[in-house]
Amino acid sequence: VLERERTLLSQLGFIFHCEHPPKFLLYFAKALHLNEAIVKCAWAYMLDSMRLSIHCYYPGNVVATACIYLSFRNQRQAMPSCNPPWWELFDTSTDVLIEVCKAIMCLYTGEVQAKYVALTPRPRPAKKEELKAKEKEKEKEKELAREISRKEGGTKRFVWEREKNGSRDVEKDKERESRGKGEEVKEKPSVNQKEDVKEKQKERERDKDKEKERDRVKD
């Protein structure tokens, strides 16, 4: 199928080669000895005709002759007088010439509206000032995040680091947290302090017993 595809399409009527009107227009202008104004106007009509699909239905020489005919009418200049007419010398019949001219003029009368493809604009490269402003905004955001972390989670982070390092002074860290918050904390007595308190209580009890014995002796 791939090998015979071209022959199949040609039998079905597909056209594989298309000749555009620019080269025909320049050749016809030299043959007719056209002035610069006519050639410029015909070239403008040809460029506008590219928006239409007439190039798919008519050959390039027909479109070129139609553009020259319209330029003569637009510039209000006399056409070359010859018998037969000059457009028939370029293999273009009168009926086909009128059809192509009407199709091109539809662009200017509003009967046919050309479709434009909306292209997405390319992103504009950022300037140095914009980049600096963005960097400053990012730095401000980082500073705010640091301040919030210091206010809210500074002490928690300290305890977490102590626990991570394997410290056993977690209770002291919690006391420091409460002190930082303004709470009153009662210090827990150590083992030596407890023994001192017990000895003082015993001494008081001994003193009381001695006073009782003295009172009995007096009596």
mmCIF file with all atom_site columns, C-alpha atoms in Angstrom:
data_model
loop_
_atom_site.group_PDB
_atom_site.id
_atom_site.type_symbol
_atom_site.label_atom_id
_atom_site.label_alt_id
_atom_site.label_comp_id
_atom_site.label_asym_id
_atom_site.label_entity_id
_atom_site.label_seq_id
_atom_site.pdbx_PDB_ins_code
_atom_site.Cartn_x
_atom_site.Cartn_y
_atom_site.Cartn_z
_atom_site.occupancy
_atom_site.B_iso_or_equiv
_atom_site.pdbx_formal_charge
_atom_site.auth_seq_id
_atom_site.auth_comp_id
_atom_site.auth_asym_id
_atom_site.auth_atom_id
_atom_site.pdbx_PDB_model_num
ATOM 1   C CA . VAL A 1 1   ? 0.000   0.000  0.000   1.00 0.00 ? 1   VAL A CA 1
ATOM 2   C CA . LEU A 1 2   ? 2.804   2.418  0.884   1.00 0.00 ? 2   LEU A CA 1
ATOM 3   C CA . GLU A 1 3   ? 4.542   1.845  -2.439  1.00 0.00 ? 3   GLU A CA 1
ATOM 4   C CA . ARG A 1 4   ? 1.375   2.406  -4.492  1.00 0.00 ? 4   ARG A CA 1
ATOM 5   C CA . GLU A 1 5   ? -0.040  5.212  -2.338  1.00 0.00 ? 5   GLU A CA 1
ATOM 6   C CA . ARG A 1 6   ? 1.075   8.022  -4.668  1.00 0.00 ? 6   ARG A CA 1
ATOM 7   C CA . THR A 1 7   ? -0.414  6.362  -7.736  1.00 0.00 ? 7   THR A CA 1
ATOM 8   C CA . LEU A 1 8   ? -3.711  5.732  -5.911  1.00 0.00 ? 8   LEU A CA 1
ATOM 9   C CA . LEU A 1 9   ? -3.988  9.351  -4.784  1.00 0.00 ? 9   LEU A CA 1
ATOM 10  C CA . SER A 1 10  ? -3.159  10.667 -8.239  1.00 0.00 ? 10  SER A CA 1
ATOM 11  C CA . GLN A 1 11  ? -5.895  8.452  -9.735  1.00 0.00 ? 11  GLN A CA 1
ATOM 12  C CA . LEU A 1 12  ? -8.344  9.852  -7.170  1.00 0.00 ? 12  LEU A CA 1
ATOM 13  C CA . GLY A 1 13  ? -7.515  13.418 -8.266  1.00 0.00 ? 13  GLY A CA 1
ATOM 14  C CA . PHE A 1 14  ? -5.058  14.618 -5.632  1.00 0.00 ? 14  PHE A CA 1
ATOM 15  C CA . ILE A 1 15  ? -2.649  17.370 -6.742  1.00 0.00 ? 15  ILE A CA 1
ATOM 16  C CA . PHE A 1 16  ? 0.903   16.934 -5.505  1.00 0.00 ? 16  PHE A CA 1
ATOM 17  C CA . HIS A 1 17  ? 2.434   20.054 -7.040  1.00 0.00 ? 17  HIS A CA 1
ATOM 18  C CA . CYS A 1 18  ? 1.134   23.595 -6.606  1.00 0.00 ? 18  CYS A CA 1
ATOM 19  C CA . GLU A 1 19  ? 2.582   26.679 -8.292  1.00 0.00 ? 19  GLU A CA 1
ATOM 20  C CA . HIS A 1 20  ? 1.993   29.895 -6.397  1.00 0.00 ? 20  HIS A CA 1
ATOM 21  C CA . PRO A 1 21  ? 1.110   33.151 -8.190  1.00 0.00 ? 21  PRO A CA 1
ATOM 22  C CA . PRO A 1 22  ? 4.133   35.367 -7.299  1.00 0.00 ? 22  PRO A CA 1
ATOM 23  C CA . LYS A 1 23  ? 6.376   34.142 -10.122 1.00 0.00 ? 23  LYS A CA 1
ATOM 24  C CA . PHE A 1 24  ? 3.489   34.390 -12.614 1.00 0.00 ? 24  PHE A CA 1
ATOM 25  C CA . LEU A 1 25  ? 2.689   37.923 -11.508 1.00 0.00 ? 25  LEU A CA 1
ATOM 26  C CA . LEU A 1 26  ? 6.275   39.113 -12.044 1.00 0.00 ? 26  LEU A CA 1
ATOM 27  C CA . TYR A 1 27  ? 6.447   37.382 -15.440 1.00 0.00 ? 27  TYR A CA 1
ATOM 28  C CA . PHE A 1 28  ? 3.134   38.910 -16.584 1.00 0.00 ? 28  PHE A CA 1
ATOM 29  C CA . ALA A 1 29  ? 4.186   42.373 -15.378 1.00 0.00 ? 29  ALA A CA 1
ATOM 30  C CA . LYS A 1 30  ? 7.287   42.237 -17.563 1.00 0.00 ? 30  LYS A CA 1
ATOM 31  C CA . ALA A 1 31  ? 5.319   40.965 -20.522 1.00 0.00 ? 31  ALA A CA 1
ATOM 32  C CA . LEU A 1 32  ? 2.688   43.713 -20.259 1.00 0.00 ? 32  LEU A CA 1
ATOM 33  C CA . HIS A 1 33  ? 5.242   46.434 -19.334 1.00 0.00 ? 33  HIS A CA 1
ATOM 34  C CA . LEU A 1 34  ? 3.270   47.463 -16.222 1.00 0.00 ? 34  LEU A CA 1
ATOM 35  C CA . ASN A 1 35  ? 4.252   50.492 -14.176 1.00 0.00 ? 35  ASN A CA 1
ATOM 36  C CA . GLU A 1 36  ? 5.291   50.353 -10.525 1.00 0.00 ? 36  GLU A CA 1
ATOM 37  C CA . ALA A 1 37  ? 1.913   51.430 -9.095  1.00 0.00 ? 37  ALA A CA 1
ATOM 38  C CA . ILE A 1 38  ? 0.049   48.608 -10.860 1.00 0.00 ? 38  ILE A CA 1
ATOM 39  C CA . VAL A 1 39  ? 2.612   46.013 -9.790  1.00 0.00 ? 39  VAL A CA 1
ATOM 40  C CA . LYS A 1 40  ? 2.502   47.111 -6.116  1.00 0.00 ? 40  LYS A CA 1
ATOM 41  C CA . CYS A 1 41  ? -1.289  47.069 -6.055  1.00 0.00 ? 41  CYS A CA 1
ATOM 42  C CA . ALA A 1 42  ? -1.419  43.632 -7.717  1.00 0.00 ? 42  ALA A CA 1
ATOM 43  C CA . TRP A 1 43  ? 1.142   42.313 -5.227  1.00 0.00 ? 43  TRP A CA 1
ATOM 44  C CA . ALA A 1 44  ? -1.025  43.553 -2.335  1.00 0.00 ? 44  ALA A CA 1
ATOM 45  C CA . TYR A 1 45  ? -4.081  41.783 -3.753  1.00 0.00 ? 45  TYR A CA 1
ATOM 46  C CA . MET A 1 46  ? -2.044  38.620 -4.130  1.00 0.00 ? 46  MET A CA 1
ATOM 47  C CA . LEU A 1 47  ? -0.876  38.687 -0.496  1.00 0.00 ? 47  LEU A CA 1
ATOM 48  C CA . ASP A 1 48  ? -4.434  39.218 0.735   1.00 0.00 ? 48  ASP A CA 1
ATOM 49  C CA . SER A 1 49  ? -5.660  36.343 -1.413  1.00 0.00 ? 49  SER A CA 1
ATOM 50  C CA . MET A 1 50  ? -3.424  34.002 0.593   1.00 0.00 ? 50  MET A CA 1
ATOM 51  C CA . ARG A 1 51  ? -6.068  34.135 3.336   1.00 0.00 ? 51  ARG A CA 1
ATOM 52  C CA . LEU A 1 52  ? -8.556  32.421 1.046   1.00 0.00 ? 52  LEU A CA 1
ATOM 53  C CA . SER A 1 53  ? -8.740  28.880 -0.324  1.00 0.00 ? 53  SER A CA 1
ATOM 54  C CA . ILE A 1 54  ? -8.832  29.938 -3.998  1.00 0.00 ? 54  ILE A CA 1
ATOM 55  C CA . HIS A 1 55  ? -5.246  28.715 -4.433  1.00 0.00 ? 55  HIS A CA 1
ATOM 56  C CA . CYS A 1 56  ? -6.532  25.182 -3.892  1.00 0.00 ? 56  CYS A CA 1
ATOM 57  C CA . TYR A 1 57  ? -9.120  25.492 -6.676  1.00 0.00 ? 57  TYR A CA 1
ATOM 58  C CA . TYR A 1 58  ? -7.415  27.714 -9.271  1.00 0.00 ? 58  TYR A CA 1
ATOM 59  C CA . PRO A 1 59  ? -3.862  27.592 -10.674 1.00 0.00 ? 59  PRO A CA 1
ATOM 60  C CA . GLY A 1 60  ? -1.327  30.306 -9.937  1.00 0.00 ? 60  GLY A CA 1
ATOM 61  C CA . ASN A 1 61  ? -1.534  31.972 -13.365 1.00 0.00 ? 61  ASN A CA 1
ATOM 62  C CA . VAL A 1 62  ? -5.296  32.541 -12.951 1.00 0.00 ? 62  VAL A CA 1
ATOM 63  C CA . VAL A 1 63  ? -4.896  34.166 -9.531  1.00 0.00 ? 63  VAL A CA 1
ATOM 64  C CA . ALA A 1 64  ? -2.050  36.359 -10.841 1.00 0.00 ? 64  ALA A CA 1
ATOM 65  C CA . THR A 1 65  ? -4.141  37.621 -13.798 1.00 0.00 ? 65  THR A CA 1
ATOM 66  C CA . ALA A 1 66  ? -7.068  38.346 -11.456 1.00 0.00 ? 66  ALA A CA 1
ATOM 67  C CA . CYS A 1 67  ? -4.796  40.418 -9.171  1.00 0.00 ? 67  CYS A CA 1
ATOM 68  C CA . ILE A 1 68  ? -3.522  42.426 -12.170 1.00 0.00 ? 68  ILE A CA 1
ATOM 69  C CA . TYR A 1 69  ? -7.087  42.989 -13.392 1.00 0.00 ? 69  TYR A CA 1
ATOM 70  C CA . LEU A 1 70  ? -8.161  44.295 -9.954  1.00 0.00 ? 70  LEU A CA 1
ATOM 71  C CA . SER A 1 71  ? -5.120  46.576 -9.744  1.00 0.00 ? 71  SER A CA 1
ATOM 72  C CA . PHE A 1 72  ? -6.056  48.187 -13.102 1.00 0.00 ? 72  PHE A CA 1
ATOM 73  C CA . ARG A 1 73  ? -9.585  48.798 -11.808 1.00 0.00 ? 73  ARG A CA 1
ATOM 74  C CA . ASN A 1 74  ? -8.310  50.146 -8.485  1.00 0.00 ? 74  ASN A CA 1
ATOM 75  C CA . GLN A 1 75  ? -5.779  52.536 -10.055 1.00 0.00 ? 75  GLN A CA 1
ATOM 76  C CA . ARG A 1 76  ? -8.300  53.545 -12.754 1.00 0.00 ? 76  ARG A CA 1
ATOM 77  C CA . GLN A 1 77  ? -5.837  53.060 -15.560 1.00 0.00 ? 77  GLN A CA 1
ATOM 78  C CA . ALA A 1 78  ? -6.499  51.834 -19.083 1.00 0.00 ? 78  ALA A CA 1
ATOM 79  C CA . MET A 1 79  ? -5.875  48.149 -19.709 1.00 0.00 ? 79  MET A CA 1
ATOM 80  C CA . PRO A 1 80  ? -3.794  46.944 -22.636 1.00 0.00 ? 80  PRO A CA 1
ATOM 81  C CA . SER A 1 81  ? -5.993  46.752 -25.737 1.00 0.00 ? 81  SER A CA 1
ATOM 82  C CA . CYS A 1 82  ? -5.532  43.573 -27.735 1.00 0.00 ? 82  CYS A CA 1
ATOM 83  C CA . ASN A 1 83  ? -7.604  40.975 -29.479 1.00 0.00 ? 83  ASN A CA 1
ATOM 84  C CA . PRO A 1 84  ? -8.174  38.490 -27.855 1.00 0.00 ? 84  PRO A CA 1
ATOM 85  C CA . PRO A 1 85  ? -8.117  40.106 -24.348 1.00 0.00 ? 85  PRO A CA 1
ATOM 86  C CA . TRP A 1 86  ? -4.796  40.041 -22.524 1.00 0.00 ? 86  TRP A CA 1
ATOM 87  C CA . TRP A 1 87  ? -5.989  37.644 -19.779 1.00 0.00 ? 87  TRP A CA 1
ATOM 88  C CA . GLU A 1 88  ? -6.828  34.998 -22.374 1.00 0.00 ? 88  GLU A CA 1
ATOM 89  C CA . LEU A 1 89  ? -3.203  35.150 -23.504 1.00 0.00 ? 89  LEU A CA 1
ATOM 90  C CA . PHE A 1 90  ? -2.301  33.860 -19.999 1.00 0.00 ? 90  PHE A CA 1
ATOM 91  C CA . ASP A 1 91  ? -4.709  30.867 -20.204 1.00 0.00 ? 91  ASP A CA 1
ATOM 92  C CA . THR A 1 92  ? -7.497  32.502 -18.181 1.00 0.00 ? 92  THR A CA 1
ATOM 93  C CA . SER A 1 93  ? -11.093 32.645 -19.417 1.00 0.00 ? 93  SER A CA 1
ATOM 94  C CA . THR A 1 94  ? -13.378 35.601 -18.684 1.00 0.00 ? 94  THR A CA 1
ATOM 95  C CA . ASP A 1 95  ? -15.789 33.606 -16.508 1.00 0.00 ? 95  ASP A CA 1
ATOM 96  C CA . VAL A 1 96  ? -13.014 32.200 -14.318 1.00 0.00 ? 96  VAL A CA 1
ATOM 97  C CA . LEU A 1 97  ? -11.415 35.659 -14.051 1.00 0.00 ? 97  LEU A CA 1
ATOM 98  C CA . ILE A 1 98  ? -14.651 37.183 -12.760 1.00 0.00 ? 98  ILE A CA 1
ATOM 99  C CA . GLU A 1 99  ? -15.121 34.344 -10.228 1.00 0.00 ? 99  GLU A CA 1
ATOM 100 C CA . VAL A 1 100 ? -11.620 34.791 -8.796  1.00 0.00 ? 100 VAL A CA 1
ATOM 101 C CA . CYS A 1 101 ? -11.978 38.598 -8.682  1.00 0.00 ? 101 CYS A CA 1
ATOM 102 C CA . LYS A 1 102 ? -15.281 38.280 -6.780  1.00 0.00 ? 102 LYS A CA 1
ATOM 103 C CA . ALA A 1 103 ? -13.697 35.845 -4.301  1.00 0.00 ? 103 ALA A CA 1
ATOM 104 C CA . ILE A 1 104 ? -10.815 38.257 -3.609  1.00 0.00 ? 104 ILE A CA 1
ATOM 105 C CA . MET A 1 105 ? -13.118 41.271 -3.239  1.00 0.00 ? 105 MET A CA 1
ATOM 106 C CA . CYS A 1 106 ? -15.178 39.416 -0.632  1.00 0.00 ? 106 CYS A CA 1
ATOM 107 C CA . LEU A 1 107 ? -12.317 40.119 1.809   1.00 0.00 ? 107 LEU A CA 1
ATOM 108 C CA . TYR A 1 108 ? -12.877 43.867 1.476   1.00 0.00 ? 108 TYR A CA 1
ATOM 109 C CA . THR A 1 109 ? -16.683 43.868 1.359   1.00 0.00 ? 109 THR A CA 1
ATOM 110 C CA . GLY A 1 110 ? -17.002 41.829 4.571   1.00 0.00 ? 110 GLY A CA 1
ATOM 111 C CA . GLU A 1 111 ? -18.791 38.844 3.043   1.00 0.00 ? 111 GLU A CA 1
ATOM 112 C CA . VAL A 1 112 ? -15.909 36.569 3.981   1.00 0.00 ? 112 VAL A CA 1
ATOM 113 C CA . GLN A 1 113 ? -14.082 37.131 7.251   1.00 0.00 ? 113 GLN A CA 1
ATOM 114 C CA . ALA A 1 114 ? -10.523 35.922 7.440   1.00 0.00 ? 114 ALA A CA 1
ATOM 115 C CA . LYS A 1 115 ? -9.681  33.794 10.450  1.00 0.00 ? 115 LYS A CA 1
ATOM 116 C CA . TYR A 1 116 ? -6.674  34.740 12.500  1.00 0.00 ? 116 TYR A CA 1
ATOM 117 C CA . VAL A 1 117 ? -4.813  32.300 14.697  1.00 0.00 ? 117 VAL A CA 1
ATOM 118 C CA . ALA A 1 118 ? -4.346  33.542 18.231  1.00 0.00 ? 118 ALA A CA 1
ATOM 119 C CA . LEU A 1 119 ? -0.710  33.055 19.190  1.00 0.00 ? 119 LEU A CA 1
ATOM 120 C CA . THR A 1 120 ? 0.270   32.874 22.836  1.00 0.00 ? 120 THR A CA 1
ATOM 121 C CA . PRO A 1 121 ? 2.833   35.560 23.628  1.00 0.00 ? 121 PRO A CA 1
ATOM 122 C CA . ARG A 1 122 ? 6.239   34.453 24.738  1.00 0.00 ? 122 ARG A CA 1
ATOM 123 C CA . PRO A 1 123 ? 7.084   35.044 28.397  1.00 0.00 ? 123 PRO A CA 1
ATOM 124 C CA . ARG A 1 124 ? 8.872   38.327 28.798  1.00 0.00 ? 124 ARG A CA 1
ATOM 125 C CA . PRO A 1 125 ? 12.345  37.937 30.309  1.00 0.00 ? 125 PRO A CA 1
ATOM 126 C CA . ALA A 1 126 ? 12.470  39.260 33.842  1.00 0.00 ? 126 ALA A CA 1
ATOM 127 C CA . LYS A 1 127 ? 14.463  42.415 34.440  1.00 0.00 ? 127 LYS A CA 1
ATOM 128 C CA . LYS A 1 128 ? 17.186  42.785 37.058  1.00 0.00 ? 128 LYS A CA 1
ATOM 129 C CA . GLU A 1 129 ? 15.010  45.077 39.180  1.00 0.00 ? 129 GLU A CA 1
ATOM 130 C CA . GLU A 1 130 ? 12.164  42.534 39.252  1.00 0.00 ? 130 GLU A CA 1
ATOM 131 C CA . LEU A 1 131 ? 14.558  39.752 40.224  1.00 0.00 ? 131 LEU A CA 1
ATOM 132 C CA . LYS A 1 132 ? 15.980  41.850 43.054  1.00 0.00 ? 132 LYS A CA 1
ATOM 133 C CA . ALA A 1 133 ? 12.471  42.694 44.317  1.00 0.00 ? 133 ALA A CA 1
ATOM 134 C CA . LYS A 1 134 ? 11.533  38.995 44.324  1.00 0.00 ? 134 LYS A CA 1
ATOM 135 C CA . GLU A 1 135 ? 14.697  38.121 46.244  1.00 0.00 ? 135 GLU A CA 1
ATOM 136 C CA . LYS A 1 136 ? 13.920  40.802 48.863  1.00 0.00 ? 136 LYS A CA 1
ATOM 137 C CA . GLU A 1 137 ? 10.384  39.448 49.291  1.00 0.00 ? 137 GLU A CA 1
ATOM 138 C CA . LYS A 1 138 ? 11.732  35.932 49.814  1.00 0.00 ? 138 LYS A CA 1
ATOM 139 C CA . GLU A 1 139 ? 14.207  37.198 52.432  1.00 0.00 ? 139 GLU A CA 1
ATOM 140 C CA . LYS A 1 140 ? 11.413  39.021 54.294  1.00 0.00 ? 140 LYS A CA 1
ATOM 141 C CA . GLU A 1 141 ? 9.292   35.861 54.314  1.00 0.00 ? 141 GLU A CA 1
ATOM 142 C CA . LYS A 1 142 ? 12.219  33.859 55.697  1.00 0.00 ? 142 LYS A CA 1
ATOM 143 C CA . GLU A 1 143 ? 12.803  36.440 58.473  1.00 0.00 ? 143 GLU A CA 1
ATOM 144 C CA . LEU A 1 144 ? 9.140   36.360 59.479  1.00 0.00 ? 144 LEU A CA 1
ATOM 145 C CA . ALA A 1 145 ? 9.200   32.567 59.591  1.00 0.00 ? 145 ALA A CA 1
ATOM 146 C CA . ARG A 1 146 ? 12.308  32.657 61.812  1.00 0.00 ? 146 ARG A CA 1
ATOM 147 C CA . GLU A 1 147 ? 10.723  35.147 64.231  1.00 0.00 ? 147 GLU A CA 1
ATOM 148 C CA . ILE A 1 148 ? 7.577   33.053 64.512  1.00 0.00 ? 148 ILE A CA 1
ATOM 149 C CA . SER A 1 149 ? 9.598   29.909 65.147  1.00 0.00 ? 149 SER A CA 1
ATOM 150 C CA . ARG A 1 150 ? 11.625  31.708 67.830  1.00 0.00 ? 150 ARG A CA 1
ATOM 151 C CA . LYS A 1 151 ? 8.523   33.009 69.616  1.00 0.00 ? 151 LYS A CA 1
ATOM 152 C CA . GLU A 1 152 ? 6.379   29.901 69.443  1.00 0.00 ? 152 GLU A CA 1
ATOM 153 C CA . GLY A 1 153 ? 8.708   26.962 69.318  1.00 0.00 ? 153 GLY A CA 1
ATOM 154 C CA . GLY A 1 154 ? 12.061  28.129 70.656  1.00 0.00 ? 154 GLY A CA 1
ATOM 155 C CA . THR A 1 155 ? 11.865  26.324 74.024  1.00 0.00 ? 155 THR A CA 1
ATOM 156 C CA . LYS A 1 156 ? 10.277  23.241 72.486  1.00 0.00 ? 156 LYS A CA 1
ATOM 157 C CA . ARG A 1 157 ? 13.112  23.023 70.042  1.00 0.00 ? 157 ARG A CA 1
ATOM 158 C CA . PHE A 1 158 ? 15.617  23.245 72.921  1.00 0.00 ? 158 PHE A CA 1
ATOM 159 C CA . VAL A 1 159 ? 13.954  20.333 74.750  1.00 0.00 ? 159 VAL A CA 1
ATOM 160 C CA . TRP A 1 160 ? 13.781  18.329 71.554  1.00 0.00 ? 160 TRP A CA 1
ATOM 161 C CA . GLU A 1 161 ? 17.498  18.826 70.954  1.00 0.00 ? 161 GLU A CA 1
ATOM 162 C CA . ARG A 1 162 ? 18.316  17.761 74.509  1.00 0.00 ? 162 ARG A CA 1
ATOM 163 C CA . GLU A 1 163 ? 16.214  14.618 74.173  1.00 0.00 ? 163 GLU A CA 1
ATOM 164 C CA . LYS A 1 164 ? 17.767  13.900 70.801  1.00 0.00 ? 164 LYS A CA 1
ATOM 165 C CA . ASN A 1 165 ? 21.269  14.130 72.242  1.00 0.00 ? 165 ASN A CA 1
ATOM 166 C CA . GLY A 1 166 ? 20.380  11.603 74.943  1.00 0.00 ? 166 GLY A CA 1
ATOM 167 C CA . SER A 1 167 ? 20.152  14.020 77.889  1.00 0.00 ? 167 SER A CA 1
ATOM 168 C CA . ARG A 1 168 ? 18.349  12.952 81.077  1.00 0.00 ? 168 ARG A CA 1
ATOM 169 C CA . ASP A 1 169 ? 17.683  16.480 82.304  1.00 0.00 ? 169 ASP A CA 1
ATOM 170 C CA . VAL A 1 170 ? 14.253  16.664 80.707  1.00 0.00 ? 170 VAL A CA 1
ATOM 171 C CA . GLU A 1 171 ? 12.583  17.841 83.930  1.00 0.00 ? 171 GLU A CA 1
ATOM 172 C CA . LYS A 1 172 ? 15.001  20.752 84.260  1.00 0.00 ? 172 LYS A CA 1
ATOM 173 C CA . ASP A 1 173 ? 14.332  21.728 80.654  1.00 0.00 ? 173 ASP A CA 1
ATOM 174 C CA . LYS A 1 174 ? 10.596  21.760 81.349  1.00 0.00 ? 174 LYS A CA 1
ATOM 175 C CA . GLU A 1 175 ? 11.198  23.944 84.398  1.00 0.00 ? 175 GLU A CA 1
ATOM 176 C CA . ARG A 1 176 ? 13.150  26.358 82.248  1.00 0.00 ? 176 ARG A CA 1
ATOM 177 C CA . GLU A 1 177 ? 10.237  26.446 79.829  1.00 0.00 ? 177 GLU A CA 1
ATOM 178 C CA . SER A 1 178 ? 7.780   27.316 82.578  1.00 0.00 ? 178 SER A CA 1
ATOM 179 C CA . ARG A 1 179 ? 10.166  29.977 83.902  1.00 0.00 ? 179 ARG A CA 1
ATOM 180 C CA . GLY A 1 180 ? 10.368  31.483 80.475  1.00 0.00 ? 180 GLY A CA 1
ATOM 181 C CA . LYS A 1 181 ? 6.552   31.605 80.418  1.00 0.00 ? 181 LYS A CA 1
ATOM 182 C CA . GLY A 1 182 ? 6.446   33.360 83.815  1.00 0.00 ? 182 GLY A CA 1
ATOM 183 C CA . GLU A 1 183 ? 5.133   30.485 85.949  1.00 0.00 ? 183 GLU A CA 1
ATOM 184 C CA . GLU A 1 184 ? 6.329   29.849 89.480  1.00 0.00 ? 184 GLU A CA 1
ATOM 185 C CA . VAL A 1 185 ? 8.179   26.606 89.915  1.00 0.00 ? 185 VAL A CA 1
ATOM 186 C CA . LYS A 1 186 ? 8.899   24.875 93.218  1.00 0.00 ? 186 LYS A CA 1
ATOM 187 C CA . GLU A 1 187 ? 12.270  23.301 93.380  1.00 0.00 ? 187 GLU A CA 1
ATOM 188 C CA . LYS A 1 188 ? 12.276  19.661 94.395  1.00 0.00 ? 188 LYS A CA 1
ATOM 189 C CA . PRO A 1 189 ? 14.555  18.850 97.351  1.00 0.00 ? 189 PRO A CA 1
ATOM 190 C CA . SER A 1 190 ? 17.558  16.705 96.696  1.00 0.00 ? 190 SER A CA 1
ATOM 191 C CA . VAL A 1 191 ? 18.480  13.518 98.646  1.00 0.00 ? 191 VAL A CA 1
ATOM 192 C CA . ASN A 1 192 ? 20.931  15.343 100.922 1.00 0.00 ? 192 ASN A CA 1
ATOM 193 C CA . GLN A 1 193 ? 18.371  18.015 101.736 1.00 0.00 ? 193 GLN A CA 1
ATOM 194 C CA . LYS A 1 194 ? 15.858  15.338 102.742 1.00 0.00 ? 194 LYS A CA 1
ATOM 195 C CA . GLU A 1 195 ? 18.354  13.754 105.153 1.00 0.00 ? 195 GLU A CA 1
ATOM 196 C CA . ASP A 1 196 ? 19.114  17.155 106.717 1.00 0.00 ? 196 ASP A CA 1
ATOM 197 C CA . VAL A 1 197 ? 15.408  17.768 107.293 1.00 0.00 ? 197 VAL A CA 1
ATOM 198 C CA . LYS A 1 198 ? 14.997  14.378 108.985 1.00 0.00 ? 198 LYS A CA 1
ATOM 199 C CA . GLU A 1 199 ? 17.938  15.024 111.303 1.00 0.00 ? 199 GLU A CA 1
ATOM 200 C CA . LYS A 1 200 ? 16.537  18.411 112.303 1.00 0.00 ? 200 LYS A CA 1
ATOM 201 C CA . GLN A 1 201 ? 13.170  16.824 113.085 1.00 0.00 ? 201 GLN A CA 1
ATOM 202 C CA . LYS A 1 202 ? 14.909  14.227 115.294 1.00 0.00 ? 202 LYS A CA 1
ATOM 203 C CA . GLU A 1 203 ? 16.837  16.943 117.141 1.00 0.00 ? 203 GLU A CA 1
ATOM 204 C CA . ARG A 1 204 ? 13.586  18.812 117.794 1.00 0.00 ? 204 ARG A CA 1
ATOM 205 C CA . GLU A 1 205 ? 11.973  15.663 119.146 1.00 0.00 ? 205 GLU A CA 1
ATOM 206 C CA . ARG A 1 206 ? 14.990  15.086 121.442 1.00 0.00 ? 206 ARG A CA 1
ATOM 207 C CA . ASP A 1 207 ? 14.785  18.656 122.686 1.00 0.00 ? 207 ASP A CA 1
ATOM 208 C CA . LYS A 1 208 ? 11.097  18.211 123.457 1.00 0.00 ? 208 LYS A CA 1
ATOM 209 C CA . ASP A 1 209 ? 11.785  14.978 125.372 1.00 0.00 ? 209 ASP A CA 1
ATOM 210 C CA . LYS A 1 210 ? 14.489  16.697 127.463 1.00 0.00 ? 210 LYS A CA 1
ATOM 211 C CA . GLU A 1 211 ? 12.152  19.553 128.359 1.00 0.00 ? 211 GLU A CA 1
ATOM 212 C CA . LYS A 1 212 ? 9.476   17.101 129.451 1.00 0.00 ? 212 LYS A CA 1
ATOM 213 C CA . GLU A 1 213 ? 11.956  15.283 131.747 1.00 0.00 ? 213 GLU A CA 1
ATOM 214 C CA . ARG A 1 214 ? 13.036  18.608 133.260 1.00 0.00 ? 214 ARG A CA 1
ATOM 215 C CA . ASP A 1 215 ? 9.421   19.495 133.986 1.00 0.00 ? 215 ASP A CA 1
ATOM 216 C CA . ARG A 1 216 ? 8.900   16.150 135.723 1.00 0.00 ? 216 ARG A CA 1
ATOM 217 C CA . VAL A 1 217 ? 12.016  16.624 137.875 1.00 0.00 ? 217 VAL A CA 1
ATOM 218 C CA . LYS A 1 218 ? 10.812  20.042 138.986 1.00 0.00 ? 218 LYS A CA 1
ATOM 219 C CA . ASP A 1 219 ? 7.464   18.680 139.952 1.00 0.00 ? 219 ASP A CA 1
#
